[in-house]
């Protein structure tokens, strides 16, 4: 279906703000006030963003800031989720999209999860003709970027 990605992310950020109140996290939403139409399987794509933001929450210190920045480009819309958490060593970064890969086994055990979230995210985003990348500084924070093409309708100017 055709969905307004900005609106979906706005709602998602609000939901995370509510369910993480006890962690004192700050959610900075940089989402433009204009419709950004994408043709997506809404449940699946929102499951991807849910995992990305859950990771940001999971690996952030209490009181940290999580930024969700949506940048409309000419053909695609870019969504960057940035946290101030533990980060990922450079050599591990290419592996985080592998099934069952988790950076630190001890840390992973404490925090739970299966190591499937980002592998599924990559498959799903690529099946929507988009891409996903991760960039991180160990002990400083992580940015996950997702790029999705606009809806075909919007490109033809049918949806304004
Ligand atoms: P699941 O998503 O299946 O519950 P998971 O969160 O461990 O488990 P992924 O979402 O695939 O798995 O992430 C893989 C690994 O990448 C994580 O175990 C973690 O080590 C690392 N990682 C992912 N996002 C972050 C982040 N924002 N900050 C630090 N490390 C991260
Ligand atoms: Mg995860």
XYZ file of C-alpha atoms and ligand atoms in Angstrom:
192
model
C 0.000 0.000 0.000
C 0.959 3.673 -0.282
C 1.876 5.057 3.119
C 3.197 8.345 4.480
C 6.527 7.282 5.946
C 6.991 10.497 7.941
C 3.681 10.017 9.694
C 4.390 6.351 10.463
C 7.764 7.239 11.985
C 6.276 10.102 13.992
C 3.752 7.686 15.544
C 6.425 5.075 16.170
C 8.701 7.585 17.934
C 5.831 8.654 20.182
C 5.132 5.052 21.087
C 8.799 4.459 22.000
C 8.827 7.663 24.079
C 5.927 6.315 26.127
C 7.230 2.791 26.638
C 10.753 3.947 27.610
C 9.761 6.715 30.073
C 11.650 5.024 32.923
C 14.917 5.183 30.931
C 14.799 8.961 30.608
C 15.740 8.796 26.937
C 15.314 11.845 24.725
C 13.774 11.269 21.331
C 14.720 13.939 18.838
C 12.384 13.728 15.860
C 13.638 15.510 12.767
C 10.755 14.631 10.490
C 9.617 17.080 7.803
C 6.059 18.282 7.957
C 5.124 17.040 4.484
C 3.768 13.721 3.241
C 6.475 11.301 2.080
C 4.705 8.521 0.194
C 6.275 5.097 -0.135
C 4.819 1.826 -1.455
C 5.433 -0.603 1.366
C 4.161 -3.578 3.234
C 3.473 -1.384 6.270
C 3.626 -4.107 8.935
C 6.923 -5.477 7.648
C 8.651 -2.138 7.137
C 7.519 -0.861 10.525
C 8.851 -4.085 12.051
C 12.228 -3.083 10.581
C 12.141 0.410 12.109
C 10.876 -1.091 15.334
C 13.958 -3.298 15.492
C 16.323 -0.440 14.644
C 14.871 1.814 17.342
C 14.686 -1.102 19.814
C 18.399 -1.664 19.244
C 19.076 2.059 19.791
C 17.092 1.894 23.057
C 18.715 -1.369 24.154
C 22.292 -0.144 23.648
C 21.796 3.449 24.916
C 22.708 4.706 28.388
C 19.803 6.053 30.464
C 19.303 9.717 29.614
C 20.785 9.283 26.122
C 19.416 10.921 23.013
C 18.002 8.938 20.098
C 17.590 10.950 16.922
C 15.268 9.945 14.094
C 16.111 12.099 11.104
C 14.109 11.861 7.894
C 15.639 13.474 4.804
C 13.655 13.631 1.575
C 15.854 13.268 -1.513
C 14.815 13.612 -5.157
C 14.132 9.878 -5.746
C 14.324 8.366 -2.286
C 13.700 9.165 1.337
C 16.432 8.561 3.880
C 15.847 7.699 7.544
C 18.754 7.875 9.985
C 18.438 6.578 13.529
C 21.311 7.695 15.735
C 22.036 6.757 19.336
C 24.705 7.650 21.901
C 25.165 4.071 23.023
C 27.965 1.526 23.304
C 28.663 1.440 19.575
C 30.082 -1.396 17.481
C 33.785 -1.996 16.765
C 34.633 -1.262 13.109
C 35.610 -4.865 12.337
C 32.222 -6.124 13.550
C 30.117 -3.679 11.575
C 29.917 -5.674 8.304
C 28.761 -8.726 10.261
C 25.779 -7.224 12.064
C 23.549 -7.987 9.060
C 24.448 -11.710 9.261
C 21.891 -14.037 10.766
C 22.424 -14.704 14.484
C 25.474 -12.427 14.668
C 25.786 -10.513 17.931
C 28.751 -8.297 18.738
C 29.567 -9.283 22.285
C 28.263 -12.593 23.550
C 28.294 -11.579 27.217
C 26.584 -8.271 26.512
C 24.143 -10.019 24.192
C 23.200 -12.543 26.876
C 22.334 -9.776 29.336
C 20.273 -7.807 26.864
C 18.409 -10.640 25.163
C 17.496 -11.034 21.501
C 18.382 -13.498 18.768
C 20.640 -11.540 16.417
C 18.090 -11.834 13.618
C 16.673 -8.300 13.665
C 19.128 -6.615 11.290
C 19.401 -9.655 8.978
C 15.634 -9.550 8.499
C 15.791 -5.749 8.143
C 18.293 -6.017 5.283
C 16.238 -8.614 3.415
C 13.043 -6.644 3.823
C 14.420 -3.260 2.880
C 16.152 -4.736 -0.177
C 12.922 -6.456 -1.197
C 11.411 -2.942 -1.203
C 14.246 -1.793 -3.540
C 15.883 0.159 -0.735
C 19.097 -0.239 1.207
C 20.319 -0.197 4.788
C 23.723 0.713 6.193
C 25.257 1.002 9.637
C 27.970 3.337 10.837
C 29.236 3.272 14.379
C 31.971 4.537 16.658
C 32.912 2.189 19.470
C 31.785 3.694 22.817
C 30.267 6.716 21.081
C 27.170 5.679 19.215
C 25.603 4.176 16.153
C 23.710 5.405 13.101
C 21.550 3.091 11.016
C 20.437 4.545 7.672
C 17.524 3.202 5.632
C 16.779 4.491 2.147
C 13.485 3.765 0.400
C 12.219 4.857 -3.024
C 9.141 7.056 -3.188
C 5.851 5.600 -4.265
C 5.455 5.264 -8.055
C 2.283 7.301 -7.787
C 4.100 10.190 -6.183
C 6.770 10.138 -8.900
C 4.073 10.471 -11.535
C 2.608 13.373 -9.617
C -0.661 11.548 -8.919
C -0.275 11.885 -5.169
C 0.499 15.394 -4.007
P 16.984 -9.294 17.882
O 16.886 -8.038 17.050
O 16.792 -10.523 17.073
O 16.172 -9.227 19.108
P 19.635 -8.363 18.336
O 19.082 -6.996 18.616
O 20.778 -8.825 19.148
O 18.490 -9.433 18.416
P 20.184 -7.405 15.656
O 19.111 -6.384 15.778
O 20.303 -8.166 14.380
O 20.090 -8.479 16.812
O 21.588 -6.718 15.915
C 22.774 -7.503 15.786
C 23.832 -7.030 16.749
O 24.314 -5.755 16.335
C 23.330 -6.826 18.165
O 23.394 -8.008 18.922
C 24.325 -5.812 18.700
O 25.495 -6.459 19.113
C 24.651 -4.977 17.472
N 23.868 -3.725 17.416
C 22.759 -3.501 16.656
N 22.312 -2.243 16.821
C 23.139 -1.654 17.711
C 23.206 -0.346 18.294
N 22.314 0.609 18.003
N 24.225 -0.094 19.168
C 25.123 -1.052 19.454
N 25.118 -2.299 18.954
C 24.139 -2.608 18.087
Mg 17.627 -6.115 17.383
